Amino acid sequence: MSETDESDEALATRAGRGDRAAAAALISRHTDKIFAACCRMLRDEAASEDAVQETFLRLWRHVGRWRSQGARFDTWLYRIAMNICLDKLRKRKREAPEEAAPTMIDGGKRPDQALFDKDRSRIVWAALGALPVRQRMAITLCHYQELSNIDAAVVMGVSVEAVESLLARGRRTLRAALAPQRANLMGELADEHSIIAS
Amino acid sequence: MSTRSSHPEDVATETARRCLEIYGADPAKWPEAARVDYADMIASPALADGRAEAEALDAALATTHAPAASDALKNSLLESFDALRKRRSGASASDLFTAAFAFGRFAPAGVAAGLIAFGAAIGIMTSSTTGGTTAPTASDYVEEAFVIAFAENEEEALWAEE
């Protein structure tokens, strides 16, 4: 059986015994999604690379003793990564508290200023970044990383109901934050669709 | 997801509305049970507003793309694995010691305490019989037992952290 066919659990067991090919397979399989999740949490590529490196360092330290016990390997990996992101965000907040102000988007611009920003992706990134951390994490895990609500709850260490509440509140906050530029965002998207259709 | 109405149609509409609010307009992102039972409901005129809101937000969220991890990052992850493996194989004698006591959480601490007492006793005995010429060896032994016990505790602390 090649590494690509092997389950995460089998690869983890082999990596725990020092098998380099198994470790390489785990890296190949999981790095992109863990990095993407970290980017969405931290909004900083360099900090996200650090977070991924810390995540895998902890993985290598403990993978030999990891036992599934019903939990999925990638859920465990996400949990480590999200805890590291939380630590980094806490540290960032201590060092530069103004960056964590929830009403600010787009690097300090107010929503009405951002209304005139043409870069819709940047506006949405900023709105996501302005969300309270747990709401951002719930949206990152469920919407972008496509984890089930059950797995997201395991990663976050909360109940499924709490995840649903965070998602609902997060989406509501985003809708409110993006409302001023909704016509702009949707208008541009509609134009693209019509170009593709024609 | 709780629903307040008891009429089956109301319950279905309310559940689909909640799914739209929580998970968005794409039923593929809904929990499996809700997808099976209520995905058809989003076509209902009663949910037209909620569906439009959810679609608009989904479209906005889709405009952000996270960058892919670089090859350099992936290489560095493998290097960190190699480094740890090398460090561990270099410490194989210590590994054998710790593996021997992997049967219980508190065993290493207990055994370490025993070793400390044993080492101290040897140190006292030898220093009294040979005028202290072998005392440093006994101290070294005691110190090593301390180091091993400390390393064990540190690993446990890291594990508990996660």
Short mmCIF file of C-alpha atoms in Angstrom, two decimals:
data_model
loop_
_atom_site.label_atom_id
_atom_site.label_comp_id
_atom_site.label_asym_id
_atom_site.label_seq_id
_atom_site.Cartn_x
_atom_site.Cartn_y
_atom_site.Cartn_z
CA MET A 1 0.00 0.00 0.00
CA SER A 2 1.43 3.43 -0.90
CA GLU A 3 1.42 6.38 1.49
CA THR A 4 -1.32 8.06 -0.54
CA ASP A 5 -3.73 5.19 0.19
CA GLU A 6 -2.90 4.86 3.83
CA SER A 7 -5.13 6.31 6.53
CA ASP A 8 -3.94 9.25 8.60
CA GLU A 9 -3.99 7.01 11.64
CA ALA A 10 -1.67 4.43 10.04
CA LEU A 11 0.67 7.15 8.82
CA ALA A 12 0.70 8.73 12.27
CA THR A 13 1.64 5.42 13.86
CA ARG A 14 4.49 4.97 11.39
CA ALA A 15 5.66 8.56 11.78
CA GLY A 16 5.68 8.00 15.53
CA ARG A 17 8.16 5.18 14.95
CA GLY A 18 10.39 7.55 13.01
CA ASP A 19 9.25 6.67 9.47
CA ARG A 20 10.26 9.63 7.29
CA ALA A 21 8.06 8.66 4.32
CA ALA A 22 5.00 8.58 6.57
CA ALA A 23 5.87 12.01 7.96
CA ALA A 24 6.29 13.35 4.42
CA ALA A 25 2.88 11.93 3.47
CA LEU A 26 1.24 13.63 6.47
CA ILE A 27 2.90 16.91 5.52
CA SER A 28 1.77 16.59 1.93
CA ARG A 29 -1.78 15.75 2.96
CA HIS A 30 -2.38 18.35 5.67
CA THR A 31 -0.09 21.36 5.31
CA ASP A 32 -2.18 23.31 2.80
CA LYS A 33 -5.40 23.15 4.77
CA ILE A 34 -3.74 23.85 8.12
CA PHE A 35 -1.90 26.80 6.56
CA ALA A 36 -5.14 28.12 5.03
CA ALA A 37 -6.92 27.90 8.37
CA CYS A 38 -4.05 29.71 10.10
CA CYS A 39 -4.08 32.43 7.41
CA ARG A 40 -7.78 32.96 7.94
CA MET A 41 -7.29 33.21 11.69
CA LEU A 42 -4.13 35.33 11.72
CA ARG A 43 -4.43 37.24 8.39
CA ASP A 44 -0.65 37.23 8.17
CA GLU A 45 1.28 34.84 5.98
CA ALA A 46 4.53 34.89 7.95
CA ALA A 47 2.75 34.39 11.27
CA SER A 48 0.73 31.57 9.69
CA GLU A 49 3.92 29.84 8.54
CA ASP A 50 5.23 30.07 12.11
CA ALA A 51 1.96 28.63 13.40
CA VAL A 52 2.13 25.70 10.97
CA GLN A 53 5.73 24.99 11.95
CA GLU A 54 4.79 24.99 15.64
CA THR A 55 1.82 22.76 14.89
CA PHE A 56 3.93 20.12 13.17
CA LEU A 57 6.67 20.34 15.77
CA ARG A 58 4.10 19.48 18.43
CA LEU A 59 2.75 16.79 16.14
CA TRP A 60 6.17 15.15 15.78
CA ARG A 61 6.73 15.30 19.54
CA HIS A 62 3.50 13.55 20.37
CA VAL A 63 2.44 11.56 17.34
CA GLY A 64 4.00 8.38 18.74
CA ARG A 65 1.59 8.49 21.63
CA TRP A 66 -1.48 9.64 19.74
CA ARG A 67 -4.37 7.18 19.82
CA SER A 68 -7.47 7.76 17.74
CA GLN A 69 -10.09 6.81 20.38
CA GLY A 70 -12.82 7.88 17.96
CA ALA A 71 -11.27 11.26 17.12
CA ARG A 72 -10.01 11.97 13.63
CA PHE A 73 -6.36 12.76 13.12
CA ASP A 74 -7.01 15.99 11.23
CA THR A 75 -9.39 17.15 13.97
CA TRP A 76 -6.52 16.76 16.44
CA LEU A 77 -4.18 18.61 14.08
CA TYR A 78 -6.66 21.46 13.63
CA ARG A 79 -7.05 21.65 17.39
CA ILE A 80 -3.32 22.06 17.90
CA ALA A 81 -3.15 24.67 15.10
CA MET A 82 -6.12 26.67 16.38
CA ASN A 83 -4.70 26.70 19.92
CA ILE A 84 -1.44 28.05 18.55
CA CYS A 85 -3.35 30.70 16.56
CA LEU A 86 -5.24 31.70 19.72
CA ASP A 87 -1.93 32.07 21.57
CA LYS A 88 -0.56 34.25 18.78
CA LEU A 89 -3.70 36.39 18.69
CA ARG A 90 -3.57 36.85 22.46
CA LYS A 91 0.06 37.87 22.22
CA ARG A 92 -0.72 40.23 19.35
CA LYS A 93 -3.56 41.77 21.35
CA ARG A 94 -1.23 42.32 24.33
CA GLU A 95 1.39 43.91 22.12
CA ALA A 96 -0.96 46.02 19.95
CA PRO A 97 -4.45 46.11 21.51
CA GLU A 98 -5.81 48.59 18.98
CA GLU A 99 -5.52 45.96 16.22
CA ALA A 100 -8.10 43.85 17.96
CA ALA A 101 -10.77 46.55 18.01
CA PRO A 102 -13.86 44.71 16.73
CA THR A 103 -15.51 47.69 15.05
CA MET A 104 -12.58 48.47 12.81
CA ILE A 105 -12.08 46.87 9.46
CA ASP A 106 -9.57 47.20 6.66
CA GLY A 107 -6.56 48.11 8.74
CA GLY A 108 -8.31 50.79 10.73
CA LYS A 109 -10.84 52.15 8.28
CA ARG A 110 -14.43 52.50 9.38
CA PRO A 111 -17.01 50.51 7.37
CA ASP A 112 -18.24 53.68 5.65
CA GLN A 113 -14.69 54.45 4.48
CA ALA A 114 -14.18 50.91 3.30
CA LEU A 115 -17.38 51.29 1.27
CA PHE A 116 -15.32 53.10 -1.33
CA ASP A 117 -12.59 50.51 -1.47
CA LYS A 118 -12.62 48.75 -4.83
CA ASP A 119 -10.86 45.66 -3.60
CA ARG A 120 -13.80 43.54 -2.51
CA SER A 121 -11.64 40.65 -1.38
CA ARG A 122 -9.76 42.94 0.97
CA ILE A 123 -13.04 44.24 2.34
CA VAL A 124 -14.25 40.73 3.10
CA TRP A 125 -10.89 39.75 4.62
CA ALA A 126 -11.10 42.82 6.81
CA ALA A 127 -14.67 42.03 7.85
CA LEU A 128 -13.62 38.49 8.73
CA GLY A 129 -10.65 39.84 10.66
CA ALA A 130 -12.89 42.15 12.65
CA LEU A 131 -15.06 39.27 13.87
CA PRO A 132 -14.64 38.12 17.47
CA VAL A 133 -12.05 35.34 17.46
CA ARG A 134 -14.39 32.45 18.24
CA GLN A 135 -16.87 33.49 15.55
CA ARG A 136 -14.01 33.77 13.06
CA MET A 137 -12.78 30.33 14.08
CA ALA A 138 -16.23 28.78 13.65
CA ILE A 139 -16.59 30.29 10.17
CA THR A 140 -13.04 29.31 9.24
CA LEU A 141 -13.55 25.70 10.29
CA CYS A 142 -17.11 25.12 9.04
CA HIS A 143 -17.44 27.39 6.03
CA TYR A 144 -13.92 27.46 4.60
CA GLN A 145 -12.33 24.24 5.86
CA GLU A 146 -15.63 22.38 5.51
CA LEU A 147 -15.43 20.58 8.82
CA SER A 148 -18.69 19.17 10.11
CA ASN A 149 -20.27 21.00 13.02
CA ILE A 150 -19.34 18.02 15.20
CA ASP A 151 -15.66 18.14 14.23
CA ALA A 152 -15.57 21.92 14.60
CA ALA A 153 -17.02 21.52 18.09
CA VAL A 154 -14.25 19.04 18.95
CA VAL A 155 -11.57 21.37 17.58
CA MET A 156 -12.94 24.34 19.53
CA GLY A 157 -13.71 22.37 22.66
CA VAL A 158 -17.33 23.52 22.74
CA SER A 159 -20.74 21.96 22.10
CA VAL A 160 -22.30 21.65 18.64
CA GLU A 161 -24.97 24.12 19.75
CA ALA A 162 -22.26 26.61 20.69
CA VAL A 163 -20.66 26.22 17.26
CA GLU A 164 -24.03 26.85 15.61
CA SER A 165 -24.57 29.92 17.74
CA LEU A 166 -21.10 31.24 16.85
CA LEU A 167 -21.74 30.61 13.15
CA ALA A 168 -25.12 32.35 13.21
CA ARG A 169 -23.74 35.34 15.09
CA GLY A 170 -20.66 35.47 12.89
CA ARG A 171 -22.69 35.46 9.69
CA ARG A 172 -25.04 38.09 11.10
CA THR A 173 -22.09 40.32 12.01
CA LEU A 174 -20.55 39.84 8.57
CA ARG A 175 -23.82 40.67 6.85
CA ALA A 176 -24.04 43.89 8.86
CA ALA A 177 -20.39 44.77 8.20
CA LEU A 178 -20.68 44.10 4.47
CA ALA A 179 -24.13 45.60 4.02
CA PRO A 180 -22.84 49.01 2.88
CA GLN A 181 -20.91 47.44 -0.01
CA ARG A 182 -23.26 44.59 -0.72
CA ALA A 183 -24.53 46.15 -3.93
CA ASN A 184 -20.96 46.74 -5.04
CA LEU A 185 -19.86 43.20 -4.17
CA MET A 186 -22.87 41.53 -5.67
CA GLY A 187 -22.94 43.83 -8.66
CA GLU A 188 -19.38 42.92 -9.60
CA LEU A 189 -20.10 39.25 -9.09
CA ALA A 190 -23.23 39.47 -11.22
CA ASP A 191 -21.22 41.19 -13.98
CA GLU A 192 -18.66 38.37 -13.93
CA HIS A 193 -21.38 35.77 -14.17
CA SER A 194 -22.96 37.48 -17.13
CA ILE A 195 -19.59 37.67 -18.88
CA ILE A 196 -19.04 33.96 -18.27
CA ALA A 197 -22.58 33.15 -19.45
CA SER A 198 -22.17 35.18 -22.63
CA MET B 1 -31.13 23.43 16.36
CA SER B 2 -34.39 23.89 18.20
CA THR B 3 -37.66 24.85 16.61
CA ARG B 4 -40.59 26.54 18.27
CA SER B 5 -43.51 25.48 16.08
CA SER B 6 -45.13 22.07 16.27
CA HIS B 7 -46.79 21.96 12.83
CA PRO B 8 -44.62 19.75 10.57
CA GLU B 9 -44.49 22.29 7.74
CA ASP B 10 -43.65 25.09 10.11
CA VAL B 11 -41.00 22.96 11.72
CA ALA B 12 -39.47 22.19 8.32
CA THR B 13 -39.53 25.84 7.26
CA GLU B 14 -38.09 26.99 10.54
CA THR B 15 -35.33 24.37 10.46
CA ALA B 16 -34.40 25.29 6.88
CA ARG B 17 -34.39 28.97 7.85
CA ARG B 18 -32.03 28.23 10.74
CA CYS B 19 -29.77 26.24 8.42
CA LEU B 20 -29.64 29.19 6.02
CA GLU B 21 -28.69 31.48 8.89
CA ILE B 22 -26.07 29.16 10.33
CA TYR B 23 -24.57 27.34 7.36
CA GLY B 24 -25.47 29.45 4.35
CA ALA B 25 -27.34 28.80 1.13
CA ASP B 26 -25.38 25.77 -0.01
CA PRO B 27 -27.03 22.65 1.45
CA ALA B 28 -23.74 20.80 0.93
CA LYS B 29 -22.48 22.73 3.97
CA TRP B 30 -25.46 21.76 6.11
CA PRO B 31 -25.33 18.90 8.62
CA GLU B 32 -26.17 15.66 6.89
CA ALA B 33 -29.50 15.06 8.63
CA ALA B 34 -30.74 18.58 7.86
CA ARG B 35 -29.53 18.29 4.27
CA VAL B 36 -31.48 15.10 3.72
CA ASP B 37 -34.67 16.33 5.37
CA TYR B 38 -34.82 20.02 4.63
CA ALA B 39 -32.63 20.98 1.65
CA ASP B 40 -35.67 21.04 -0.66
CA MET B 41 -37.25 23.64 1.57
CA ILE B 42 -34.90 26.43 0.47
CA ALA B 43 -36.88 26.75 -2.74
CA SER B 44 -39.90 27.71 -0.67
CA PRO B 45 -41.16 31.29 -1.25
CA ALA B 46 -41.38 31.65 2.51
CA LEU B 47 -37.58 31.44 2.65
CA ALA B 48 -36.83 33.64 -0.38
CA ASP B 49 -35.47 36.53 1.69
CA GLY B 50 -33.36 34.32 3.92
CA ARG B 51 -32.00 32.47 0.90
CA ALA B 52 -31.08 35.71 -0.89
CA GLU B 53 -29.28 37.00 2.22
CA ALA B 54 -27.39 33.75 2.65
CA GLU B 55 -26.45 33.58 -1.05
CA ALA B 56 -25.15 37.15 -0.96
CA LEU B 57 -22.96 36.45 2.06
CA ASP B 58 -21.71 33.16 0.61
CA ALA B 59 -20.75 34.99 -2.59
CA ALA B 60 -18.89 37.63 -0.61
CA LEU B 61 -17.07 34.98 1.47
CA ALA B 62 -16.07 33.22 -1.74
CA THR B 63 -14.07 36.25 -2.84
CA THR B 64 -11.32 35.52 -0.30
CA HIS B 65 -8.70 32.94 -1.10
CA ALA B 66 -6.09 31.74 1.37
CA PRO B 67 -2.64 31.32 -0.16
CA ALA B 68 -1.18 27.85 -0.65
CA ALA B 69 1.64 26.70 1.59
CA SER B 70 5.05 27.11 -0.03
CA ASP B 71 7.38 24.23 -0.81
CA ALA B 72 9.90 25.87 1.48
CA LEU B 73 7.47 25.58 4.37
CA LYS B 74 6.77 21.92 3.59
CA ASN B 75 10.50 21.20 3.40
CA SER B 76 11.08 22.88 6.72
CA LEU B 77 8.39 20.70 8.31
CA LEU B 78 10.17 17.57 7.12
CA GLU B 79 13.47 18.99 8.35
CA SER B 80 11.94 19.48 11.78
CA PHE B 81 10.87 15.82 11.74
CA ASP B 82 14.41 14.77 10.78
CA ALA B 83 15.94 16.94 13.50
CA LEU B 84 13.68 15.51 16.19
CA ARG B 85 14.29 11.96 14.98
CA LYS B 86 18.03 12.53 15.04
CA ARG B 87 17.88 14.01 18.50
CA ARG B 88 15.84 11.09 19.76
CA SER B 89 18.06 8.44 18.23
CA GLY B 90 21.03 10.22 19.83
CA ALA B 91 19.34 9.85 23.17
CA SER B 92 18.51 6.16 22.78
CA ALA B 93 19.93 5.23 26.17
CA SER B 94 17.59 7.70 27.80
CA ASP B 95 14.72 6.38 25.66
CA LEU B 96 15.35 2.86 26.89
CA PHE B 97 15.21 4.12 30.44
CA THR B 98 11.96 6.01 29.91
CA ALA B 99 10.40 3.17 27.90
CA ALA B 100 11.12 0.81 30.75
CA PHE B 101 8.92 2.95 32.97
CA ALA B 102 6.15 3.73 30.51
CA PHE B 103 3.73 1.51 32.39
CA GLY B 104 2.45 4.18 34.74
CA ARG B 105 2.19 7.89 34.97
CA PHE B 106 3.71 8.16 38.40
CA ALA B 107 6.17 5.33 38.13
CA PRO B 108 9.09 7.44 36.85
CA ALA B 109 8.77 9.89 39.72
CA GLY B 110 8.59 7.05 42.23
CA VAL B 111 11.54 5.23 40.73
CA ALA B 112 13.50 8.45 40.44
CA ALA B 113 12.91 9.09 44.12
CA GLY B 114 14.13 5.56 44.85
CA LEU B 115 17.21 6.11 42.72
CA ILE B 116 17.93 9.37 44.47
CA ALA B 117 17.71 7.67 47.87
CA PHE B 118 19.82 4.77 46.58
CA GLY B 119 22.40 7.12 45.12
CA ALA B 120 22.55 9.15 48.29
CA ALA B 121 23.01 6.00 50.36
CA ILE B 122 25.81 4.79 48.07
CA GLY B 123 27.41 8.20 48.25
CA ILE B 124 27.34 8.26 52.05
CA MET B 125 28.63 4.69 52.31
CA THR B 126 31.46 5.15 49.84
CA SER B 127 32.52 8.51 51.17
CA SER B 128 32.76 7.06 54.66
CA THR B 129 34.77 4.00 53.52
CA THR B 130 37.09 5.60 50.98
CA GLY B 131 37.52 9.07 52.30
CA GLY B 132 35.21 10.66 49.74
CA THR B 133 37.17 9.76 46.60
CA THR B 134 34.11 8.15 44.92
CA ALA B 135 31.54 10.70 46.14
CA PRO B 136 31.44 12.69 42.83
CA THR B 137 30.43 9.55 40.91
CA ALA B 138 27.54 8.96 43.27
CA SER B 139 26.48 12.61 42.93
CA ASP B 140 26.58 12.33 39.16
CA TYR B 141 24.29 9.33 39.36
CA VAL B 142 21.82 11.18 41.54
CA GLU B 143 21.91 14.19 39.22
CA GLU B 144 21.21 12.01 36.19
CA ALA B 145 18.18 10.53 37.94
CA PHE B 146 16.94 14.08 38.54
CA VAL B 147 17.41 15.00 34.88
CA ILE B 148 15.54 11.95 33.65
CA ALA B 149 12.65 12.54 36.06
CA PHE B 150 12.49 16.20 35.01
CA ALA B 151 12.43 15.28 31.31
CA GLU B 152 9.58 12.85 31.96
CA ASN B 153 7.56 15.49 33.78
CA GLU B 154 8.15 18.03 31.03
CA GLU B 155 6.85 15.61 28.39
CA GLU B 156 3.77 14.95 30.51
CA ALA B 157 3.18 18.68 30.86
CA LEU B 158 3.39 19.18 27.11
CA TRP B 159 0.98 16.36 26.52
CA ALA B 160 -1.49 17.71 29.09
CA GLU B 161 -1.29 21.11 27.39
CA GLU B 162 -2.99 19.67 24.34
#
